[in-house]
CSV table of N, CA and C in Angstrom, one decimal:
chain,number,residue,atom,x,y,z
A,728,PRO,N,21.0,-9.7,-1.6
A,728,PRO,CA,20.6,-8.7,-0.6
A,728,PRO,C,19.4,-7.9,-1.0
A,729,GLU,N,18.8,-7.2,-0.1
A,729,GLU,CA,17.8,-6.2,-0.5
A,729,GLU,C,18.4,-5.2,-1.5
A,730,ILE,N,17.7,-5.0,-2.6
A,730,ILE,CA,18.2,-4.1,-3.6
A,730,ILE,C,17.7,-2.7,-3.3
A,731,SER,N,18.6,-1.7,-3.5
A,731,SER,CA,18.3,-0.3,-3.2
A,731,SER,C,18.6,0.5,-4.5
A,732,PRO,N,18.1,1.7,-4.6
A,732,PRO,CA,18.4,2.6,-5.7
A,732,PRO,C,19.9,2.7,-5.9
A,733,ASN,N,20.3,2.7,-7.2
A,733,ASN,CA,21.7,2.9,-7.7
A,733,ASN,C,22.6,1.7,-7.3
A,734,ASP,N,22.1,0.6,-6.8
A,734,ASP,CA,22.9,-0.6,-6.6
A,734,ASP,C,23.5,-1.0,-7.9
A,735,ASP,N,24.7,-1.6,-7.9
A,735,ASP,CA,25.4,-2.2,-9.0
A,735,ASP,C,24.9,-3.6,-9.1
A,736,LEU,N,23.9,-3.9,-10.0
A,736,LEU,CA,23.3,-5.2,-10.0
A,736,LEU,C,24.3,-6.2,-10.6
A,737,ALA,N,25.2,-5.8,-11.6
A,737,ALA,CA,26.2,-6.7,-12.1
A,737,ALA,C,27.1,-7.2,-11.0
A,738,ASP,N,27.5,-6.3,-10.1
A,738,ASP,CA,28.4,-6.6,-9.0
A,738,ASP,C,27.7,-7.5,-8.1
A,739,ILE,N,26.5,-7.2,-7.7
A,739,ILE,CA,25.7,-8.1,-6.8
A,739,ILE,C,25.5,-9.5,-7.3
A,740,ILE,N,25.1,-9.6,-8.6
A,740,ILE,CA,24.9,-10.9,-9.2
A,740,ILE,C,26.2,-11.7,-9.3
A,741,TYR,N,27.3,-11.0,-9.7
A,741,TYR,CA,28.6,-11.7,-9.8
A,741,TYR,C,29.0,-12.2,-8.4
A,742,ASN,N,28.9,-11.4,-7.4
A,742,ASN,CA,29.4,-11.8,-6.1
A,742,ASN,C,28.5,-12.9,-5.5
A,743,ALA,N,27.2,-12.8,-5.7
A,743,ALA,CA,26.3,-13.8,-5.3
A,743,ALA,C,26.6,-15.2,-5.9
A,744,ALA,N,26.9,-15.2,-7.2
A,744,ALA,CA,27.3,-16.4,-7.9
A,744,ALA,C,28.6,-16.9,-7.4
A,745,GLU,N,29.6,-16.1,-7.2
A,745,GLU,CA,30.9,-16.5,-6.7
A,745,GLU,C,30.8,-17.0,-5.3
A,746,ASN,N,30.0,-16.4,-4.4
A,746,ASN,CA,29.8,-16.9,-3.1
A,746,ASN,C,29.1,-18.2,-3.0
A,747,SER,N,28.3,-18.5,-4.0
A,747,SER,CA,27.6,-19.8,-4.0
A,747,SER,C,28.3,-20.9,-4.7
A,748,GLY,N,29.5,-20.6,-5.3
A,748,GLY,CA,30.3,-21.5,-6.0
A,748,GLY,C,29.9,-21.7,-7.5
A,749,PHE,N,29.0,-20.8,-8.0
A,749,PHE,CA,28.5,-20.9,-9.4
A,749,PHE,C,29.6,-20.2,-10.2
A,750,THR,N,29.9,-20.8,-11.4
A,750,THR,CA,30.8,-20.2,-12.3
A,750,THR,C,30.0,-19.9,-13.6
A,751,PHE,N,30.1,-18.7,-14.0
A,751,PHE,CA,29.5,-18.3,-15.3
A,751,PHE,C,30.3,-18.8,-16.5
A,752,GLU,N,29.6,-19.1,-17.6
A,752,GLU,CA,30.3,-19.6,-18.8
A,752,GLU,C,29.8,-18.7,-19.9
A,753,GLU,N,30.7,-18.6,-20.9
A,753,GLU,CA,30.3,-17.8,-22.1
A,753,GLU,C,29.1,-18.5,-22.7
A,754,GLY,N,28.1,-17.7,-23.1
A,754,GLY,CA,26.9,-18.2,-23.7
A,754,GLY,C,25.8,-18.4,-22.6
A,755,ASP,N,26.1,-18.2,-21.4
A,755,ASP,CA,25.0,-18.3,-20.3
A,755,ASP,C,24.0,-17.2,-20.6
A,756,LEU,N,22.8,-17.6,-20.1
A,756,LEU,CA,21.6,-16.7,-20.1
A,756,LEU,C,21.2,-16.4,-18.7
A,757,ILE,N,21.2,-15.1,-18.3
A,757,ILE,CA,20.8,-14.7,-17.0
A,757,ILE,C,19.4,-14.1,-17.1
A,758,VAL,N,18.5,-14.7,-16.2
A,758,VAL,CA,17.2,-14.3,-16.2
A,758,VAL,C,17.0,-13.5,-14.9
A,759,CYS,N,16.5,-12.3,-15.0
A,759,CYS,CA,16.5,-11.4,-13.8
A,759,CYS,C,15.1,-10.8,-13.7
A,760,ALA,N,14.6,-10.9,-12.4
A,760,ALA,CA,13.3,-10.4,-12.1
A,760,ALA,C,13.2,-8.9,-12.3
A,761,GLN,N,12.2,-8.4,-12.8
A,761,GLN,CA,12.0,-7.0,-13.0
A,761,GLN,C,12.1,-6.2,-11.8
A,762,LYS,N,11.6,-6.8,-10.7
A,762,LYS,CA,11.6,-6.1,-9.4
A,762,LYS,C,12.9,-5.5,-9.0
A,763,ILE,N,14.0,-6.3,-9.2
A,763,ILE,CA,15.3,-5.8,-8.7
A,763,ILE,C,15.8,-4.8,-9.7
A,764,ILE,N,15.5,-4.9,-11.0
A,764,ILE,CA,15.9,-3.8,-11.9
A,764,ILE,C,15.2,-2.5,-11.5
A,765,SER,N,13.9,-2.6,-11.3
A,765,SER,CA,13.1,-1.4,-10.9
A,765,SER,C,13.6,-0.8,-9.6
A,766,LYS,N,14.0,-1.6,-8.6
A,766,LYS,CA,14.5,-1.0,-7.4
A,766,LYS,C,15.8,-0.3,-7.6
A,767,ALA,N,16.7,-1.0,-8.4
A,767,ALA,CA,18.1,-0.4,-8.7
A,767,ALA,C,17.9,0.9,-9.5
A,768,GLU,N,16.9,0.9,-10.4
A,768,GLU,CA,16.7,2.1,-11.2
A,768,GLU,C,15.9,3.2,-10.5
A,769,ASP,N,15.6,3.0,-9.2
A,769,ASP,CA,14.8,3.9,-8.4
A,769,ASP,C,13.4,4.2,-9.1
A,770,ARG,N,12.8,3.1,-9.6
A,770,ARG,CA,11.4,3.2,-10.1
A,770,ARG,C,10.5,2.8,-9.0
A,771,ILE,N,10.6,3.6,-7.9
A,771,ILE,CA,9.8,3.4,-6.7
A,771,ILE,C,9.0,4.7,-6.4
A,772,VAL,N,7.7,4.5,-6.1
A,772,VAL,CA,6.9,5.7,-5.8
A,772,VAL,C,6.3,5.5,-4.4
A,773,ASP,N,6.4,6.6,-3.6
A,773,ASP,CA,5.7,6.6,-2.4
A,773,ASP,C,4.3,7.2,-2.6
A,774,LEU,N,3.3,6.4,-2.4
A,774,LEU,CA,1.9,6.9,-2.7
A,774,LEU,C,1.6,8.1,-1.9
A,775,ASN,N,2.3,8.3,-0.7
A,775,ASN,CA,2.0,9.5,0.1
A,775,ASN,C,2.4,10.8,-0.7
A,776,SER,N,3.2,10.7,-1.7
A,776,SER,CA,3.6,11.8,-2.5
A,776,SER,C,2.7,12.1,-3.7
A,777,VAL,N,1.7,11.2,-3.9
A,777,VAL,CA,0.9,11.3,-5.1
A,777,VAL,C,-0.4,12.0,-4.8
A,778,THR,N,-0.8,13.0,-5.7
A,778,THR,CA,-2.1,13.7,-5.6
A,778,THR,C,-2.9,13.2,-6.7
A,779,PRO,N,-4.0,12.4,-6.4
A,779,PRO,CA,-4.8,11.9,-7.4
A,779,PRO,C,-5.7,12.9,-8.1
A,780,SER,N,-5.9,12.7,-9.4
A,780,SER,CA,-6.7,13.6,-10.2
A,780,SER,C,-8.2,13.2,-10.0
A,781,ALA,N,-9.1,14.0,-10.5
A,781,ALA,CA,-10.5,13.7,-10.4
A,781,ALA,C,-10.8,12.4,-11.1
A,782,TYR,N,-10.2,12.2,-12.2
A,782,TYR,CA,-10.4,11.0,-13.0
A,782,TYR,C,-9.9,9.7,-12.2
A,783,ALA,N,-8.8,9.8,-11.5
A,783,ALA,CA,-8.3,8.7,-10.7
A,783,ALA,C,-9.3,8.4,-9.6
A,784,HIS,N,-9.9,9.5,-9.0
A,784,HIS,CA,-10.9,9.3,-8.0
A,784,HIS,C,-12.1,8.5,-8.5
A,785,THR,N,-12.6,8.9,-9.7
A,785,THR,CA,-13.7,8.2,-10.4
A,785,THR,C,-13.4,6.7,-10.6
A,786,LEU,N,-12.2,6.5,-11.2
A,786,LEU,CA,-11.9,5.1,-11.5
A,786,LEU,C,-11.7,4.3,-10.2
A,787,SER,N,-11.2,4.9,-9.2
A,787,SER,CA,-10.9,4.2,-8.0
A,787,SER,C,-12.2,3.6,-7.4
A,788,LYS,N,-13.3,4.3,-7.6
A,788,LYS,CA,-14.6,3.8,-7.1
A,788,LYS,C,-15.1,2.6,-7.9
A,789,GLU,N,-14.7,2.6,-9.2
A,789,GLU,CA,-15.2,1.5,-10.1
A,789,GLU,C,-14.4,0.2,-9.8
A,790,VAL,N,-13.1,0.3,-9.4
A,790,VAL,CA,-12.3,-0.9,-9.2
A,790,VAL,C,-11.9,-1.1,-7.8
A,791,SER,N,-12.4,-0.3,-6.8
A,791,SER,CA,-12.1,-0.4,-5.4
A,791,SER,C,-10.6,-0.4,-5.1
A,792,LYS,N,-9.9,0.6,-5.6
A,792,LYS,CA,-8.5,0.8,-5.4
A,792,LYS,C,-8.2,2.2,-4.9
A,793,ASP,N,-7.1,2.4,-4.2
A,793,ASP,CA,-6.7,3.7,-3.7
A,793,ASP,C,-6.5,4.6,-4.9
A,794,PRO,N,-7.1,5.8,-4.8
A,794,PRO,CA,-7.0,6.7,-5.9
A,794,PRO,C,-5.6,7.1,-6.2
A,795,ARG,N,-4.7,7.1,-5.2
A,795,ARG,CA,-3.3,7.4,-5.4
A,795,ARG,C,-2.7,6.3,-6.3
A,796,LEU,N,-3.0,5.1,-6.0
A,796,LEU,CA,-2.5,4.0,-6.8
A,796,LEU,C,-3.0,4.1,-8.3
A,797,ILE,N,-4.3,4.4,-8.4
A,797,ILE,CA,-4.9,4.6,-9.8
A,797,ILE,C,-4.1,5.7,-10.5
A,798,GLU,N,-3.8,6.8,-9.8
A,798,GLU,CA,-3.0,7.8,-10.5
A,798,GLU,C,-1.7,7.3,-11.0
A,799,VAL,N,-1.0,6.6,-10.2
A,799,VAL,CA,0.3,6.0,-10.6
A,799,VAL,C,0.1,5.1,-11.8
A,800,ILE,N,-0.9,4.2,-11.7
A,800,ILE,CA,-1.2,3.3,-12.8
A,800,ILE,C,-1.5,4.1,-14.1
A,801,LEU,N,-2.3,5.1,-14.0
A,801,LEU,CA,-2.5,6.0,-15.2
A,801,LEU,C,-1.3,6.6,-15.8
A,802,SER,N,-0.4,7.0,-14.9
A,802,SER,CA,0.9,7.6,-15.4
A,802,SER,C,1.8,6.6,-16.1
A,803,GLU,N,1.5,5.3,-16.0
A,803,GLU,CA,2.3,4.3,-16.7
A,803,GLU,C,1.6,3.7,-17.8
A,804,THR,N,0.4,4.2,-18.1
A,804,THR,CA,-0.5,3.6,-19.1
A,804,THR,C,-0.6,4.4,-20.4
A,805,LYS,N,-0.5,3.7,-21.5
A,805,LYS,CA,-0.8,4.2,-22.8
A,805,LYS,C,-2.3,4.2,-23.2
A,806,LYS,N,-2.9,3.0,-22.8
A,806,LYS,CA,-4.3,2.8,-23.1
A,806,LYS,C,-5.0,1.9,-22.1
A,807,ILE,N,-6.2,2.2,-21.7
A,807,ILE,CA,-6.9,1.3,-20.8
A,807,ILE,C,-7.7,0.4,-21.8
A,808,ILE,N,-7.6,-0.9,-21.5
A,808,ILE,CA,-8.2,-1.9,-22.4
A,808,ILE,C,-9.5,-2.3,-21.7
A,809,LYS,N,-9.5,-2.5,-20.4
A,809,LYS,CA,-10.7,-3.0,-19.7
A,809,LYS,C,-10.5,-2.7,-18.2
A,810,MET,N,-11.6,-2.5,-17.6
A,810,MET,CA,-11.7,-2.4,-16.1
A,810,MET,C,-12.6,-3.5,-15.6
A,811,ASP,N,-12.3,-4.2,-14.6
A,811,ASP,CA,-13.2,-5.1,-14.0
A,811,ASP,C,-13.1,-5.2,-12.5
A,812,GLN,N,-14.1,-5.8,-11.9
A,812,GLN,CA,-14.2,-6.0,-10.5
A,812,GLN,C,-14.4,-7.5,-10.3
A,813,ARG,N,-13.4,-8.3,-10.2
A,813,ARG,CA,-13.5,-9.7,-10.0
A,813,ARG,C,-14.1,-10.1,-8.6
A,814,LYS,N,-13.7,-9.4,-7.6
A,814,LYS,CA,-14.3,-9.6,-6.3
A,814,LYS,C,-14.5,-8.2,-5.7
A,815,PRO,N,-15.3,-8.0,-4.7
A,815,PRO,CA,-15.5,-6.6,-4.2
A,815,PRO,C,-14.3,-5.8,-3.9
A,816,GLU,N,-13.3,-6.5,-3.4
A,816,GLU,CA,-12.0,-5.8,-3.0
A,816,GLU,C,-10.9,-5.9,-4.0
A,817,LYS,N,-11.2,-6.6,-5.2
A,817,LYS,CA,-10.1,-7.0,-6.1
A,817,LYS,C,-10.4,-6.5,-7.5
A,818,GLY,N,-10.5,-5.2,-7.7
A,818,GLY,CA,-10.6,-4.7,-9.0
A,818,GLY,C,-9.3,-4.5,-9.7
A,819,ARG,N,-9.3,-4.3,-11.0
A,819,ARG,CA,-8.1,-4.1,-11.8
A,819,ARG,C,-8.4,-3.4,-13.1
A,820,LEU,N,-7.3,-2.7,-13.5
A,820,LEU,CA,-7.3,-2.1,-14.8
A,820,LEU,C,-6.4,-2.9,-15.7
A,821,ILE,N,-6.9,-3.4,-16.8
A,821,ILE,CA,-6.1,-4.1,-17.8
A,821,ILE,C,-5.7,-3.0,-18.8
A,822,VAL,N,-4.4,-2.8,-18.9
A,822,VAL,CA,-3.9,-1.7,-19.7
A,822,VAL,C,-2.8,-2.1,-20.6
A,823,GLU,N,-2.5,-1.2,-21.6
A,823,GLU,CA,-1.2,-1.3,-22.3
A,823,GLU,C,-0.3,-0.3,-21.7
A,824,THR,N,0.9,-0.7,-21.2
A,824,THR,CA,1.8,0.2,-20.6
A,824,THR,C,2.5,1.0,-21.7
A,825,ARG,N,3.3,2.0,-21.3
A,825,ARG,CA,4.0,2.8,-22.2
A,825,ARG,C,5.0,2.0,-23.0
A,826,GLY,N,5.5,0.9,-22.4
A,826,GLY,CA,6.4,0.0,-23.0
A,826,GLY,C,5.8,-1.1,-23.9
A,827,GLY,N,4.4,-1.1,-24.0
A,827,GLY,CA,3.7,-2.0,-24.8
A,827,GLY,C,3.3,-3.3,-24.2
A,828,VAL,N,3.5,-3.5,-22.9
A,828,VAL,CA,3.1,-4.7,-22.2
A,828,VAL,C,1.6,-4.6,-21.9
A,829,ILE,N,0.8,-5.6,-22.1
A,829,ILE,CA,-0.6,-5.7,-21.7
A,829,ILE,C,-0.6,-6.4,-20.3
A,830,SER,N,-1.0,-5.6,-19.3
A,830,SER,CA,-1.0,-6.2,-18.0
A,830,SER,C,-2.0,-5.6,-17.1
A,831,ALA,N,-2.3,-6.2,-16.0
A,831,ALA,CA,-3.1,-5.6,-15.0
A,831,ALA,C,-2.4,-4.5,-14.2
A,832,ASN,N,-3.0,-3.4,-14.1
A,832,ASN,CA,-2.5,-2.3,-13.3
A,832,ASN,C,-1.1,-1.8,-13.7
A,833,ALA,N,-0.8,-1.9,-15.0
A,833,ALA,CA,0.4,-1.4,-15.6
A,833,ALA,C,1.7,-1.9,-15.0
A,834,GLY,N,1.6,-3.1,-14.3
A,834,GLY,CA,2.8,-3.6,-13.6
A,834,GLY,C,3.1,-2.9,-12.4
A,835,VAL,N,2.3,-1.9,-11.9
A,835,VAL,CA,2.6,-1.2,-10.7
A,835,VAL,C,2.3,-2.2,-9.5
A,836,ASP,N,3.3,-2.4,-8.6
A,836,ASP,CA,3.2,-3.5,-7.7
A,836,ASP,C,3.7,-3.1,-6.3
A,837,ALA,N,3.0,-3.5,-5.3
A,837,ALA,CA,3.4,-3.2,-3.9
A,837,ALA,C,4.1,-4.4,-3.2
A,838,SER,N,4.3,-5.5,-4.0
A,838,SER,CA,4.9,-6.7,-3.3
A,838,SER,C,6.4,-6.6,-3.3
A,839,ASN,N,7.0,-7.2,-2.3
A,839,ASN,CA,8.4,-7.3,-2.1
A,839,ASN,C,9.1,-5.9,-2.1
A,840,ILE,N,8.5,-5.0,-1.5
A,840,ILE,CA,9.1,-3.6,-1.3
A,840,ILE,C,8.8,-3.1,0.1
A,841,SER,N,9.8,-2.6,0.8
A,841,SER,CA,9.6,-2.2,2.2
A,841,SER,C,8.8,-0.9,2.2
A,842,GLY,N,8.0,-0.8,3.2
A,842,GLY,CA,7.2,0.5,3.4
A,842,GLY,C,5.8,0.2,2.9
A,843,GLY,N,4.8,0.6,3.7
A,843,GLY,CA,3.4,0.3,3.4
A,843,GLY,C,2.8,1.0,2.2
A,844,ASP,N,3.3,2.2,1.9
A,844,ASP,CA,2.7,2.9,0.8
A,844,ASP,C,3.6,3.0,-0.4
A,845,MET,N,4.6,2.1,-0.5
A,845,MET,CA,5.5,2.2,-1.6
A,845,MET,C,5.1,1.2,-2.7
A,846,VAL,N,5.3,1.6,-4.0
A,846,VAL,CA,5.1,0.7,-5.1
A,846,VAL,C,6.2,0.8,-6.1
A,847,THR,N,6.4,-0.2,-6.9
A,847,THR,CA,7.4,-0.2,-7.9
A,847,THR,C,6.7,-0.1,-9.3
A,848,LEU,N,7.5,0.5,-10.2
A,848,LEU,CA,7.0,0.6,-11.6
A,848,LEU,C,7.9,-0.2,-12.5
A,849,LEU,N,7.4,-0.6,-13.6
A,849,LEU,CA,8.3,-1.3,-14.6
A,849,LEU,C,9.4,-0.4,-15.0
A,850,PRO,N,10.6,-1.0,-15.4
A,850,PRO,CA,11.6,-0.1,-16.0
A,850,PRO,C,11.1,0.7,-17.1
A,851,ILE,N,11.7,1.9,-17.3
A,851,ILE,CA,11.3,2.7,-18.5
A,851,ILE,C,11.6,2.1,-19.8
A,852,ASP,N,12.7,1.4,-19.9
A,852,ASP,CA,13.1,0.7,-21.2
A,852,ASP,C,13.8,-0.6,-20.8
A,853,SER,N,13.0,-1.6,-20.7
A,853,SER,CA,13.6,-2.9,-20.2
A,853,SER,C,14.7,-3.5,-21.1
A,854,ASP,N,14.6,-3.2,-22.4
A,854,ASP,CA,15.7,-3.7,-23.2
A,854,ASP,C,17.0,-2.9,-22.9
A,855,LYS,N,16.9,-1.7,-22.7
A,855,LYS,CA,18.1,-0.9,-22.3
A,855,LYS,C,18.6,-1.3,-20.9
A,856,SER,N,17.7,-1.6,-20.0
A,856,SER,CA,18.1,-2.1,-18.7
A,856,SER,C,18.9,-3.4,-18.8
A,857,ALA,N,18.4,-4.3,-19.7
A,857,ALA,CA,19.0,-5.6,-20.0
A,857,ALA,C,20.4,-5.4,-20.6
A,858,ASP,N,20.5,-4.4,-21.5
A,858,ASP,CA,21.8,-4.1,-22.1
A,858,ASP,C,22.8,-3.6,-21.1
A,859,GLU,N,22.4,-2.8,-20.2
A,859,GLU,CA,23.2,-2.2,-19.2
A,859,GLU,C,23.7,-3.3,-18.2
A,860,LEU,N,22.8,-4.2,-17.8
A,860,LEU,CA,23.2,-5.3,-17.0
A,860,LEU,C,24.2,-6.3,-17.7
A,861,ALA,N,23.9,-6.5,-19.0
A,861,ALA,CA,24.8,-7.4,-19.8
A,861,ALA,C,26.2,-6.8,-19.9
A,862,ILE,N,26.3,-5.5,-20.1
A,862,ILE,CA,27.6,-4.8,-20.2
A,862,ILE,C,28.3,-4.9,-18.9
A,863,GLY,N,27.6,-4.6,-17.8
A,863,GLY,CA,28.2,-4.7,-16.4
A,863,GLY,C,28.7,-6.1,-16.1
A,864,LEU,N,28.0,-7.1,-16.5
A,864,LEU,CA,28.4,-8.5,-16.3
A,864,LEU,C,29.6,-8.8,-17.2
A,865,LYS,N,29.7,-8.3,-18.4
A,865,LYS,CA,30.8,-8.5,-19.3
A,865,LYS,C,32.1,-7.9,-18.7
A,866,ARG,N,32.0,-6.8,-18.1
A,866,ARG,CA,33.1,-6.1,-17.4
A,866,ARG,C,33.7,-7.1,-16.3
A,867,LYS,N,32.8,-7.7,-15.6
A,867,LYS,CA,33.2,-8.6,-14.5
A,867,LYS,C,33.7,-9.9,-15.0
A,868,LEU,N,33.1,-10.5,-16.0
A,868,LEU,CA,33.4,-11.8,-16.5
A,868,LEU,C,34.4,-11.9,-17.6
A,869,GLY,N,34.5,-10.8,-18.4
A,869,GLY,CA,35.4,-10.9,-19.5
A,869,GLY,C,34.8,-11.5,-20.8
A,870,PHE,N,33.6,-11.8,-20.7
A,870,PHE,CA,32.9,-12.4,-21.9
A,870,PHE,C,31.4,-12.0,-21.8
A,871,ASP,N,30.7,-12.2,-23.0
A,871,ASP,CA,29.3,-11.9,-23.1
A,871,ASP,C,28.4,-13.0,-22.4
A,872,VAL,N,27.3,-12.5,-21.8
A,872,VAL,CA,26.2,-13.3,-21.4
A,872,VAL,C,25.0,-12.6,-21.9
A,873,ALA,N,23.9,-13.4,-22.1
A,873,ALA,CA,22.6,-12.8,-22.5
A,873,ALA,C,21.8,-12.5,-21.2
A,874,VAL,N,20.9,-11.5,-21.3
A,874,VAL,CA,20.1,-11.2,-20.1
A,874,VAL,C,18.7,-11.1,-20.6
A,875,ILE,N,17.8,-11.7,-19.8
A,875,ILE,CA,16.3,-11.5,-20.0
A,875,ILE,C,15.8,-10.9,-18.7
A,876,ILE,N,15.0,-9.9,-18.8
A,876,ILE,CA,14.3,-9.4,-17.7
A,876,ILE,C,12.8,-9.8,-17.8
A,877,THR,N,12.3,-10.4,-16.7
A,877,THR,CA,11.0,-10.9,-16.6
A,877,THR,C,10.1,-10.2,-15.6
A,878,ASP,N,8.8,-10.3,-15.8
A,878,ASP,CA,7.9,-9.8,-14.9
A,878,ASP,C,6.8,-10.9,-14.7
A,879,THR,N,6.4,-11.1,-13.4
A,879,THR,CA,5.4,-12.1,-13.1
A,879,THR,C,4.0,-11.4,-13.3
A,880,VAL,N,3.2,-11.9,-14.1
A,880,VAL,CA,1.9,-11.3,-14.4
A,880,VAL,C,0.8,-12.3,-14.4
A,881,GLY,N,-0.4,-11.8,-14.1
A,881,GLY,CA,-1.6,-12.6,-14.3
A,881,GLY,C,-2.0,-12.3,-15.7
A,882,ARG,N,-2.5,-13.2,-16.4
A,882,ARG,CA,-3.0,-13.0,-17.7
A,882,ARG,C,-4.5,-12.5,-17.6
A,883,PRO,N,-4.8,-11.5,-18.4
A,883,PRO,CA,-6.2,-11.0,-18.3
A,883,PRO,C,-7.2,-12.0,-18.5
A,884,TRP,N,-8.2,-12.0,-17.6
A,884,TRP,CA,-9.4,-12.9,-17.6
A,884,TRP,C,-9.0,-14.4,-17.4
A,885,ARG,N,-7.8,-14.6,-16.8
A,885,ARG,CA,-7.4,-16.0,-16.5
A,885,ARG,C,-7.0,-16.0,-15.0
A,886,ASP,N,-7.0,-17.2,-14.4
A,886,ASP,CA,-6.5,-17.4,-13.0
A,886,ASP,C,-5.0,-17.9,-13.2
A,887,GLY,N,-4.2,-17.5,-12.2
A,887,GLY,CA,-2.8,-18.0,-12.2
A,887,GLY,C,-1.9,-16.9,-12.6
A,888,LEU,N,-0.6,-17.2,-12.5
A,888,LEU,CA,0.5,-16.3,-12.9
A,888,LEU,C,1.5,-16.9,-13.8
A,889,VAL,N,2.2,-16.1,-14.5
A,889,VAL,CA,3.2,-16.6,-15.5
A,889,VAL,C,4.3,-15.5,-15.5
A,890,ASP,N,5.5,-15.9,-15.8
A,890,ASP,CA,6.6,-14.9,-16.0
A,890,ASP,C,6.6,-14.7,-17.5
A,891,ILE,N,6.8,-13.4,-17.9
A,891,ILE,CA,6.9,-13.0,-19.3
A,891,ILE,C,8.2,-12.2,-19.4
A,892,ALA,N,8.8,-12.3,-20.6
A,892,ALA,CA,10.0,-11.5,-20.8
A,892,ALA,C,9.5,-10.1,-21.2
A,893,ILE,N,10.1,-9.1,-20.5
A,893,ILE,CA,9.8,-7.7,-20.9
A,893,ILE,C,11.0,-7.0,-21.5
A,894,GLY,N,12.1,-7.6,-21.4
A,894,GLY,CA,13.3,-7.0,-22.0
A,894,GLY,C,14.4,-8.0,-22.2
A,895,CYS,N,15.3,-7.8,-23.2
A,895,CYS,CA,16.4,-8.8,-23.4
A,895,CYS,C,17.6,-8.1,-24.0
A,896,SER,N,18.7,-8.8,-23.8
A,896,SER,CA,20.0,-8.3,-24.4
A,896,SER,C,20.8,-9.5,-24.8
A,897,GLY,N,21.4,-9.6,-26.0
A,897,GLY,CA,22.2,-10.7,-26.4
A,897,GLY,C,21.5,-11.9,-26.8
A,898,ILE,N,20.2,-11.8,-27.0
A,898,ILE,CA,19.3,-12.9,-27.4
A,898,ILE,C,18.2,-12.3,-28.2
A,899,LYS,N,17.8,-12.9,-29.3
A,899,LYS,CA,16.7,-12.3,-30.1
A,899,LYS,C,15.4,-12.6,-29.5
A,900,ALA,N,14.5,-11.6,-29.5
A,900,ALA,CA,13.2,-11.8,-28.9
A,900,ALA,C,12.2,-12.2,-30.0
A,901,LEU,N,11.3,-13.1,-29.7
A,901,LEU,CA,10.3,-13.5,-30.6
A,901,LEU,C,9.0,-12.8,-30.1
A,902,LYS,N,8.4,-12.0,-31.0
A,902,LYS,CA,7.3,-11.2,-30.6
A,902,LYS,C,6.0,-11.8,-31.1
């Protein structure tokens, strides 16, 4: 279903699996898109509530983006690595997020969310989010499963998209 703030993702995933005839087994690995984690954790911003700074206005002209969106990107950014303008309407900021992920526009994303001026942010602590989902699933299943949270990203200065792990629980991460 469409995910809303405070939804119980473990319950939703468990019920969806049960309704489709899927049976979880001990040792399974659940891969979960960041978008549903962010929605459930209410990491949603209405751009109409954002007042852009003078700096956001300046950057918005350089990358042809809404200054409100730039302000949100800046709020999620530890360091700007590069700004570029691939096409006249398609600029981006390559940044390091507060969580240490290098990505375009700090993972701030307007896709798959209802409402024209709504964007989602990455989870504050993706490993903690994965832990919480794993705990919730263990309550439902009676045994442990591992959880990986992924985000679909473009790699800087490359064409195409790839999913990367941004959080995990019950499995060791290779950095």
